[in-house]
Amino acid sequence: MKRNIAVLQGDGIGKEVTRGAVEILEAVAQRYGHEFDFQYGDIGGGAIDLTGSPLPDETVKICKNSDAVLLGAVGGPKWDDQPAHLRPERGLLKIRKDLNLYANIRPISYYSSLSESSPLKKEFIEDVDFVIVRELTGGLYFGTPSERVERDGEEAVVDTLFYQKSEMKRILELAFALASDRKKKVTSVDKANVLESSRMWRETAEEVSNDYPDVTLEHMLVDNAAMQLIKNPKQFDIIVTENMFGDILSDEASVLTGSLGMLPSASISTQGPNLYEPIHGSAPDIAGKNLANPIGTILSAASMLRLSFGLEDEAHAVEQAVETVLEYGLRTGDIANGQPEITSTSEMISEIKASLLDQEAISNIMGAYA
Ligand code: IPM
Ligand code: MG
């Protein structure tokens, strides 16, 4: 199989972690006889410094001509004081809009080897396995007007929460389709006791659920959902919600199973390439120090193999390689949990690669030390 992959490294640790994912994709190509071509584009603060724009047209072109996009992370203190249109995050929001990436899928799964890194006790977290489906191109993030105004003679501000019914319908349909293949439960999160947009969201969820008689639909208010995620995360299968609620809940959920650094995400397009990125940010404090955890990005590359290229065996082999090195005890700082020996980014990448290229040999070595 021959595929073009756009790589947007971005800022901070973005470069180090995407380099890792590219190395792993190259190893997959080698082991399974595929050809992956990588085209690099600028995004975020680095792109502002180079071109004056957080998302140059050239980058959008590279992405549109690709079969899938891999992204690192954007942002950093250097650009914090810029006006809104010149902030690195703008690049991320614009690429989501330009590629119609309407759904962000964030799986939260339990790794037994990392149970000590979770802030929750093991019995609460064991076997947690759910997916957050976040609407990504609507709501408060994109509504207009979004501006400073004057009201009653004083400074005021307006942000707009706008959704079309069709935008709600397509993300809810995706959530139900995912649930059909899993534990057949959708938790739709809203604030229907206050917001009109949430009441329409709830109605739409009910309508879509009619087409999925074997999937159970429950509605949950967002404040309660924030509490239930900590109190009893095992109850969830698919959580589906609008853009802003999804942003907040997915960061909360991401630490349940250990570390933000572990988690991948996939952003699904209505048409054209999907985009794959880790959930974590650009972590400027550790950038360039060979300390970042590359696993979130490597698992995002595995999702790319599965969802964009239909390469299930290859995706599984990458996930297996990650699990193997974790079981073996390799730990970057974020998942070290006090363990004295810290694995560097580059060492983690090369061990995952070695495991991928020779899974049998590694399991023999591990067997010998067991
Ligand atoms: C995320 C991030 C972004 C968001 C920021 C960087 C604009 O927090 O992908 O969750 O809010 O969507
Ligand atoms: Mg976020």
Short mmCIF file of C-alpha atoms and ligand atoms in Angstrom, two decimals:
data_model
loop_
_atom_site.label_atom_id
_atom_site.label_comp_id
_atom_site.label_asym_id
_atom_site.label_seq_id
_atom_site.Cartn_x
_atom_site.Cartn_y
_atom_site.Cartn_z
CA MET A 1 0.00 0.00 0.00
CA LYS A 2 1.24 3.50 -0.87
CA ARG A 3 0.00 6.48 1.15
CA ASN A 4 0.86 10.19 1.59
CA ILE A 5 1.00 11.41 5.16
CA ALA A 6 1.11 15.12 6.04
CA VAL A 7 3.14 15.77 9.19
CA LEU A 8 2.55 18.98 11.14
CA GLN A 9 5.07 18.92 13.96
CA GLY A 10 4.05 22.22 15.56
CA ASP A 11 5.70 23.64 18.67
CA GLY A 12 7.43 22.48 21.86
CA ILE A 13 7.59 18.70 22.19
CA GLY A 14 5.59 18.40 18.95
CA LYS A 15 8.78 17.83 16.98
CA GLU A 16 10.14 15.08 19.23
CA VAL A 17 6.90 13.12 19.47
CA THR A 18 6.00 13.30 15.77
CA ARG A 19 9.54 12.17 14.92
CA GLY A 20 8.80 9.10 17.02
CA ALA A 21 5.53 8.36 15.25
CA VAL A 22 7.18 8.77 11.85
CA GLU A 23 9.92 6.31 12.85
CA ILE A 24 7.28 3.81 13.92
CA LEU A 25 5.29 4.28 10.69
CA GLU A 26 8.52 3.70 8.75
CA ALA A 27 9.09 0.51 10.71
CA VAL A 28 5.52 -0.59 9.89
CA ALA A 29 6.19 0.11 6.21
CA GLN A 30 9.36 -1.97 6.41
CA ARG A 31 7.78 -4.91 8.21
CA TYR A 32 4.60 -5.10 6.11
CA GLY A 33 5.88 -3.89 2.74
CA HIS A 34 4.05 -0.55 2.52
CA GLU A 35 5.27 2.80 1.24
CA PHE A 36 4.52 5.90 3.30
CA ASP A 37 5.58 9.32 1.97
CA PHE A 38 5.83 12.12 4.51
CA GLN A 39 5.25 15.78 3.62
CA TYR A 40 5.97 18.36 6.30
CA GLY A 41 3.97 21.54 6.90
CA ASP A 42 4.22 24.40 9.41
CA ILE A 43 1.55 25.15 12.00
CA GLY A 44 1.29 27.11 15.25
CA GLY A 45 3.87 29.45 16.76
CA GLY A 46 6.70 28.24 14.55
CA ALA A 47 4.56 29.01 11.50
CA ILE A 48 3.81 32.50 12.84
CA ASP A 49 7.55 33.16 13.22
CA LEU A 50 8.28 31.89 9.72
CA THR A 51 5.33 33.20 7.71
CA GLY A 52 3.26 35.53 9.91
CA SER A 53 0.35 33.06 9.94
CA PRO A 54 -0.44 30.19 12.36
CA LEU A 55 -1.68 28.15 9.40
CA PRO A 56 -0.08 29.08 6.08
CA ASP A 57 -2.05 28.21 2.88
CA GLU A 58 0.79 25.91 1.86
CA THR A 59 0.13 23.76 4.95
CA VAL A 60 -3.58 23.46 4.15
CA LYS A 61 -2.64 22.41 0.63
CA ILE A 62 -0.25 19.72 1.87
CA CYS A 63 -2.98 18.38 4.18
CA LYS A 64 -5.68 18.38 1.50
CA ASN A 65 -3.37 16.46 -0.84
CA SER A 66 -2.61 13.83 1.80
CA ASP A 67 -4.35 10.60 2.78
CA ALA A 68 -4.04 11.43 6.49
CA VAL A 69 -2.53 14.11 8.73
CA LEU A 70 -0.32 13.58 11.79
CA LEU A 71 -0.07 16.53 14.18
CA GLY A 72 2.17 17.13 17.21
CA ALA A 73 1.08 20.07 19.36
CA VAL A 74 0.92 23.86 19.11
CA GLY A 75 1.50 26.81 21.46
CA GLY A 76 4.00 28.16 23.96
CA PRO A 77 4.65 31.14 26.25
CA LYS A 78 6.47 32.97 23.45
CA TRP A 79 3.15 33.67 21.69
CA ASP A 80 0.91 34.16 24.76
CA ASP A 81 0.65 37.92 24.38
CA GLN A 82 -0.19 37.91 20.68
CA PRO A 83 -3.56 39.21 19.48
CA ALA A 84 -6.16 36.43 19.02
CA HIS A 85 -5.66 36.00 15.26
CA LEU A 86 -1.93 35.49 15.77
CA ARG A 87 -2.07 32.83 18.44
CA PRO A 88 -0.79 29.32 17.63
CA GLU A 89 -4.14 27.75 18.69
CA ARG A 90 -5.80 29.59 15.81
CA GLY A 91 -3.86 27.35 13.43
CA LEU A 92 -5.34 24.27 15.07
CA LEU A 93 -8.90 25.62 14.99
CA LYS A 94 -8.54 26.64 11.34
CA ILE A 95 -7.18 23.27 10.20
CA ARG A 96 -10.15 21.59 11.95
CA LYS A 97 -12.53 23.84 10.05
CA ASP A 98 -10.69 23.69 6.70
CA LEU A 99 -10.58 19.87 6.74
CA ASN A 100 -14.15 19.53 8.14
CA LEU A 101 -12.91 17.54 11.13
CA TYR A 102 -16.30 17.40 12.80
CA ALA A 103 -15.64 14.61 15.31
CA ASN A 104 -12.80 14.14 17.76
CA ILE A 105 -12.51 10.62 19.14
CA ARG A 106 -10.62 10.16 22.39
CA PRO A 107 -10.44 6.62 23.74
CA ILE A 108 -9.71 6.16 27.45
CA SER A 109 -8.44 2.68 28.21
CA TYR A 110 -6.81 1.00 31.15
CA TYR A 111 -3.23 -0.28 31.06
CA SER A 112 -2.67 -2.73 33.89
CA SER A 113 1.05 -1.91 33.88
CA LEU A 114 0.24 1.76 34.64
CA SER A 115 -2.35 1.31 37.40
CA GLU A 116 0.04 2.94 39.90
CA SER A 117 0.15 6.16 37.84
CA SER A 118 -3.60 6.80 38.06
CA PRO A 119 -4.85 9.35 40.61
CA LEU A 120 -7.70 6.91 41.38
CA LYS A 121 -7.48 3.69 43.34
CA LYS A 122 -6.97 0.58 41.25
CA GLU A 123 -10.46 -0.83 41.94
CA PHE A 124 -12.07 2.26 40.40
CA ILE A 125 -9.94 2.28 37.31
CA GLU A 126 -9.42 -1.40 36.48
CA ASP A 127 -10.94 -2.27 33.11
CA VAL A 128 -12.11 1.27 32.37
CA ASP A 129 -12.74 1.43 28.64
CA PHE A 130 -14.74 4.25 27.12
CA VAL A 131 -14.55 6.73 24.28
CA ILE A 132 -15.25 10.45 24.29
CA VAL A 133 -16.77 11.67 21.03
CA ARG A 134 -16.40 15.45 20.96
CA GLU A 135 -18.02 17.73 18.36
CA LEU A 136 -15.12 19.72 16.92
CA THR A 137 -16.20 22.36 14.41
CA GLY A 138 -19.15 24.14 16.04
CA GLY A 139 -20.42 25.66 19.27
CA LEU A 140 -18.72 28.45 21.20
CA TYR A 141 -15.39 27.87 19.45
CA PHE A 142 -16.65 29.04 16.08
CA GLY A 143 -19.85 31.08 16.67
CA THR A 144 -20.04 34.67 15.47
CA PRO A 145 -20.11 37.30 16.74
CA SER A 146 -17.26 36.75 19.17
CA GLU A 147 -16.18 40.23 20.15
CA ARG A 148 -15.90 43.07 22.64
CA VAL A 149 -18.97 45.30 22.66
CA GLU A 150 -20.34 48.17 24.70
CA ARG A 151 -23.49 47.60 26.72
CA ASP A 152 -25.12 50.12 29.10
CA GLY A 153 -22.13 52.37 28.74
CA GLU A 154 -19.57 49.81 29.87
CA GLU A 155 -17.19 47.29 28.36
CA ALA A 156 -18.86 43.98 27.61
CA VAL A 157 -18.22 40.86 25.55
CA VAL A 158 -20.17 38.35 23.49
CA ASP A 159 -19.28 34.79 22.42
CA THR A 160 -21.89 32.90 20.41
CA LEU A 161 -22.95 29.28 20.82
CA PHE A 162 -24.35 28.26 17.44
CA TYR A 163 -25.23 24.80 16.09
CA GLN A 164 -27.15 23.64 13.09
CA LYS A 165 -29.31 20.58 13.63
CA SER A 166 -27.39 18.72 10.91
CA GLU A 167 -24.13 19.29 12.83
CA MET A 168 -25.66 17.71 15.92
CA LYS A 169 -27.12 14.84 13.93
CA ARG A 170 -23.89 13.75 12.24
CA ILE A 171 -21.84 13.59 15.46
CA LEU A 172 -24.62 11.78 17.32
CA GLU A 173 -24.90 9.29 14.47
CA LEU A 174 -21.18 8.60 14.70
CA ALA A 175 -21.50 8.06 18.46
CA PHE A 176 -24.32 5.55 18.04
CA ALA A 177 -22.47 3.73 15.26
CA LEU A 178 -19.41 3.40 17.52
CA ALA A 179 -21.56 2.19 20.42
CA SER A 180 -23.18 -0.47 18.21
CA ASP A 181 -19.74 -2.06 17.81
CA ARG A 182 -18.94 -1.82 21.52
CA LYS A 183 -20.93 -2.04 24.76
CA LYS A 184 -24.03 -0.47 23.18
CA LYS A 185 -24.44 2.49 25.50
CA VAL A 186 -24.39 6.19 24.62
CA THR A 187 -24.18 8.86 27.32
CA SER A 188 -25.13 12.18 25.77
CA VAL A 189 -23.81 15.06 27.87
CA ASP A 190 -25.48 18.48 27.86
CA LYS A 191 -26.78 21.31 30.05
CA ALA A 192 -30.43 20.99 29.08
CA ASN A 193 -31.63 22.48 32.38
CA VAL A 194 -30.19 25.83 31.26
CA LEU A 195 -29.26 26.02 27.57
CA GLU A 196 -31.57 26.00 24.55
CA SER A 197 -28.77 24.50 22.44
CA SER A 198 -28.64 21.59 24.90
CA ARG A 199 -32.40 21.03 24.63
CA MET A 200 -32.07 20.76 20.86
CA TRP A 201 -29.07 18.45 21.33
CA ARG A 202 -31.17 16.18 23.60
CA GLU A 203 -34.06 16.06 21.12
CA THR A 204 -31.68 15.24 18.29
CA ALA A 205 -30.07 12.47 20.36
CA GLU A 206 -33.53 10.97 20.94
CA GLU A 207 -34.30 11.11 17.20
CA VAL A 208 -31.02 9.48 16.21
CA SER A 209 -31.47 6.78 18.87
CA ASN A 210 -34.62 5.57 17.06
CA ASP A 211 -32.35 4.21 14.32
CA TYR A 212 -30.29 2.23 16.86
CA PRO A 213 -32.80 0.15 18.86
CA ASP A 214 -30.06 -2.04 20.37
CA VAL A 215 -28.12 0.94 21.79
CA THR A 216 -29.18 2.43 25.14
CA LEU A 217 -29.23 6.22 25.30
CA GLU A 218 -28.89 8.12 28.57
CA HIS A 219 -28.71 11.88 29.05
CA MET A 220 -26.39 13.37 31.65
CA LEU A 221 -25.92 16.98 32.69
CA VAL A 222 -22.35 18.12 32.21
CA ASP A 223 -21.72 18.99 35.86
CA ASN A 224 -22.88 15.54 36.92
CA ALA A 225 -20.78 13.97 34.14
CA ALA A 226 -17.69 15.72 35.53
CA MET A 227 -18.41 14.10 38.89
CA GLN A 228 -19.32 10.65 37.54
CA LEU A 229 -16.04 10.48 35.60
CA ILE A 230 -14.20 10.45 38.94
CA LYS A 231 -16.77 8.55 41.00
CA ASN A 232 -17.52 5.69 38.66
CA PRO A 233 -15.73 5.84 35.30
CA LYS A 234 -16.52 2.18 34.56
CA GLN A 235 -20.17 3.07 33.82
CA PHE A 236 -19.29 4.69 30.48
CA ASP A 237 -19.06 3.26 26.96
CA ILE A 238 -19.49 6.20 24.55
CA ILE A 239 -19.74 9.77 25.84
CA VAL A 240 -20.88 12.22 23.16
CA THR A 241 -20.99 15.95 23.66
CA GLU A 242 -20.62 19.39 22.09
CA ASN A 243 -17.30 21.12 21.52
CA MET A 244 -16.62 23.02 24.75
CA PHE A 245 -17.98 20.39 27.15
CA GLY A 246 -15.93 17.79 25.24
CA ASP A 247 -12.77 19.84 25.57
CA ILE A 248 -13.14 20.04 29.34
CA LEU A 249 -14.33 16.50 30.02
CA SER A 250 -11.71 14.90 27.81
CA ASP A 251 -8.85 16.50 29.74
CA GLU A 252 -10.45 15.32 32.97
CA ALA A 253 -10.90 11.80 31.61
CA SER A 254 -7.42 11.64 30.14
CA VAL A 255 -5.65 11.41 33.50
CA LEU A 256 -7.88 8.63 34.84
CA THR A 257 -5.79 5.88 33.34
CA GLY A 258 -2.38 7.34 34.08
CA SER A 259 -1.08 10.20 32.02
CA LEU A 260 -2.13 12.70 29.40
CA GLY A 261 1.04 11.70 27.55
CA MET A 262 -0.37 8.24 26.78
CA LEU A 263 -3.52 9.20 24.97
CA PRO A 264 -4.15 9.36 21.23
CA SER A 265 -6.97 11.05 19.37
CA ALA A 266 -8.48 10.89 15.92
CA SER A 267 -10.35 13.75 14.25
CA ILE A 268 -12.72 12.50 11.61
CA SER A 269 -13.57 14.46 8.48
CA THR A 270 -16.86 14.58 6.62
CA GLN A 271 -14.77 14.03 3.52
CA GLY A 272 -11.01 14.04 2.89
CA PRO A 273 -8.16 13.17 5.23
CA ASN A 274 -8.60 12.58 8.95
CA LEU A 275 -6.20 14.11 11.43
CA TYR A 276 -4.43 12.22 14.23
CA GLU A 277 -2.84 13.89 17.23
CA PRO A 278 -1.97 13.17 20.85
CA ILE A 279 -4.21 14.79 23.46
CA HIS A 280 -1.36 16.52 25.27
CA GLY A 281 -0.12 20.03 24.52
CA SER A 282 3.29 21.37 23.52
CA ALA A 283 4.81 21.14 27.06
CA PRO A 284 7.32 23.98 26.52
CA ASP A 285 8.98 23.28 29.90
CA ILE A 286 10.39 19.96 28.71
CA ALA A 287 10.70 20.72 24.98
CA GLY A 288 13.97 19.71 23.37
CA LYS A 289 15.12 17.81 26.48
CA ASN A 290 14.40 14.29 25.24
CA LEU A 291 11.94 13.81 28.13
CA ALA A 292 8.53 13.82 26.42
CA ASN A 293 6.36 10.71 26.29
CA PRO A 294 5.99 9.82 22.58
CA ILE A 295 3.34 7.13 23.20
CA GLY A 296 0.25 9.35 22.68
CA THR A 297 1.52 10.28 19.22
CA ILE A 298 2.63 6.74 18.38
CA LEU A 299 -0.83 5.42 19.33
CA SER A 300 -2.36 8.20 17.21
CA ALA A 301 -0.34 6.82 14.29
CA ALA A 302 -1.79 3.37 15.09
CA SER A 303 -5.30 4.88 14.86
CA MET A 304 -4.32 6.33 11.48
CA LEU A 305 -3.32 2.88 10.24
CA ARG A 306 -6.63 1.44 11.41
CA LEU A 307 -9.15 4.19 10.58
CA SER A 308 -7.67 5.88 7.51
CA PHE A 309 -5.83 2.98 5.84
CA GLY A 310 -7.84 -0.03 7.07
CA LEU A 311 -4.61 -1.68 8.29
CA GLU A 312 -5.94 -3.46 11.39
CA ASP A 313 -3.05 -5.92 11.82
CA GLU A 314 -0.48 -3.15 11.53
CA ALA A 315 -2.36 -0.93 14.00
CA HIS A 316 -2.61 -3.81 16.43
CA ALA A 317 1.11 -4.59 16.10
CA VAL A 318 1.99 -0.99 17.05
CA GLU A 319 -0.34 -1.10 20.07
CA GLN A 320 1.14 -4.44 21.05
CA ALA A 321 4.68 -3.04 20.79
CA VAL A 322 3.71 -0.17 23.11
CA GLU A 323 2.20 -2.57 25.60
CA THR A 324 5.30 -4.76 25.48
CA VAL A 325 7.71 -1.97 26.39
CA LEU A 326 5.41 -0.80 29.20
CA GLU A 327 5.19 -4.30 30.61
CA TYR A 328 8.95 -4.47 30.32
CA GLY A 329 9.07 -1.47 32.69
CA LEU A 330 10.14 1.36 30.41
CA ARG A 331 8.79 4.67 31.73
CA THR A 332 9.11 8.27 30.63
CA GLY A 333 8.97 10.78 33.52
CA ASP A 334 5.20 11.37 33.33
CA ILE A 335 4.43 7.69 34.00
CA ALA A 336 7.45 6.87 36.18
CA ASN A 337 5.55 7.24 39.46
CA GLY A 338 8.69 7.69 41.50
CA GLN A 339 10.66 4.96 39.73
CA PRO A 340 14.30 6.13 39.66
CA GLU A 341 15.16 4.99 36.13
CA ILE A 342 13.61 7.32 33.53
CA THR A 343 13.43 6.36 29.86
CA SER A 344 14.23 9.14 27.40
CA THR A 345 11.99 9.97 24.44
CA SER A 346 14.46 8.59 21.92
CA GLU A 347 15.06 5.41 23.92
CA MET A 348 11.30 4.82 24.23
CA ILE A 349 10.92 5.25 20.48
CA SER A 350 13.74 2.87 19.60
CA GLU A 351 12.51 0.21 22.04
CA ILE A 352 8.96 0.38 20.61
CA LYS A 353 10.45 0.12 17.14
CA ALA A 354 12.62 -2.84 18.11
CA SER A 355 9.62 -4.55 19.64
CA LEU A 356 7.54 -3.89 16.53
CA LEU A 357 10.17 -5.24 14.18
CA ASP A 358 10.83 -8.30 16.26
CA GLN A 359 7.89 -8.99 18.51
CA GLU A 360 8.74 -12.62 18.96
CA ALA A 361 12.34 -11.96 19.98
CA ILE A 362 11.30 -9.42 22.61
CA SER A 363 8.72 -11.69 24.18
CA ASN A 364 11.39 -14.42 24.38
CA ILE A 365 13.73 -12.05 26.19
CA MET A 366 10.95 -11.06 28.57
CA GLY A 367 10.11 -14.71 29.14
CA ALA A 368 13.71 -15.39 30.09
CA TYR A 369 13.61 -12.70 32.79
CA ALA A 370 10.12 -13.46 34.06
C1 IPM B 1 -7.63 20.42 22.51
C2 IPM B 1 -6.99 21.74 22.89
C3 IPM B 1 -7.47 22.81 21.93
C4 IPM B 1 -8.97 22.93 22.09
C5 IPM B 1 -6.78 24.17 22.09
C6 IPM B 1 -5.28 24.06 22.00
C7 IPM B 1 -7.31 25.19 21.12
O1 IPM B 1 -7.26 22.06 24.21
O2 IPM B 1 -7.40 19.94 21.39
O3 IPM B 1 -8.38 19.87 23.34
O4 IPM B 1 -9.44 23.64 22.98
O5 IPM B 1 -9.69 22.29 21.32
MG MG B 2 -8.36 20.59 25.27
#
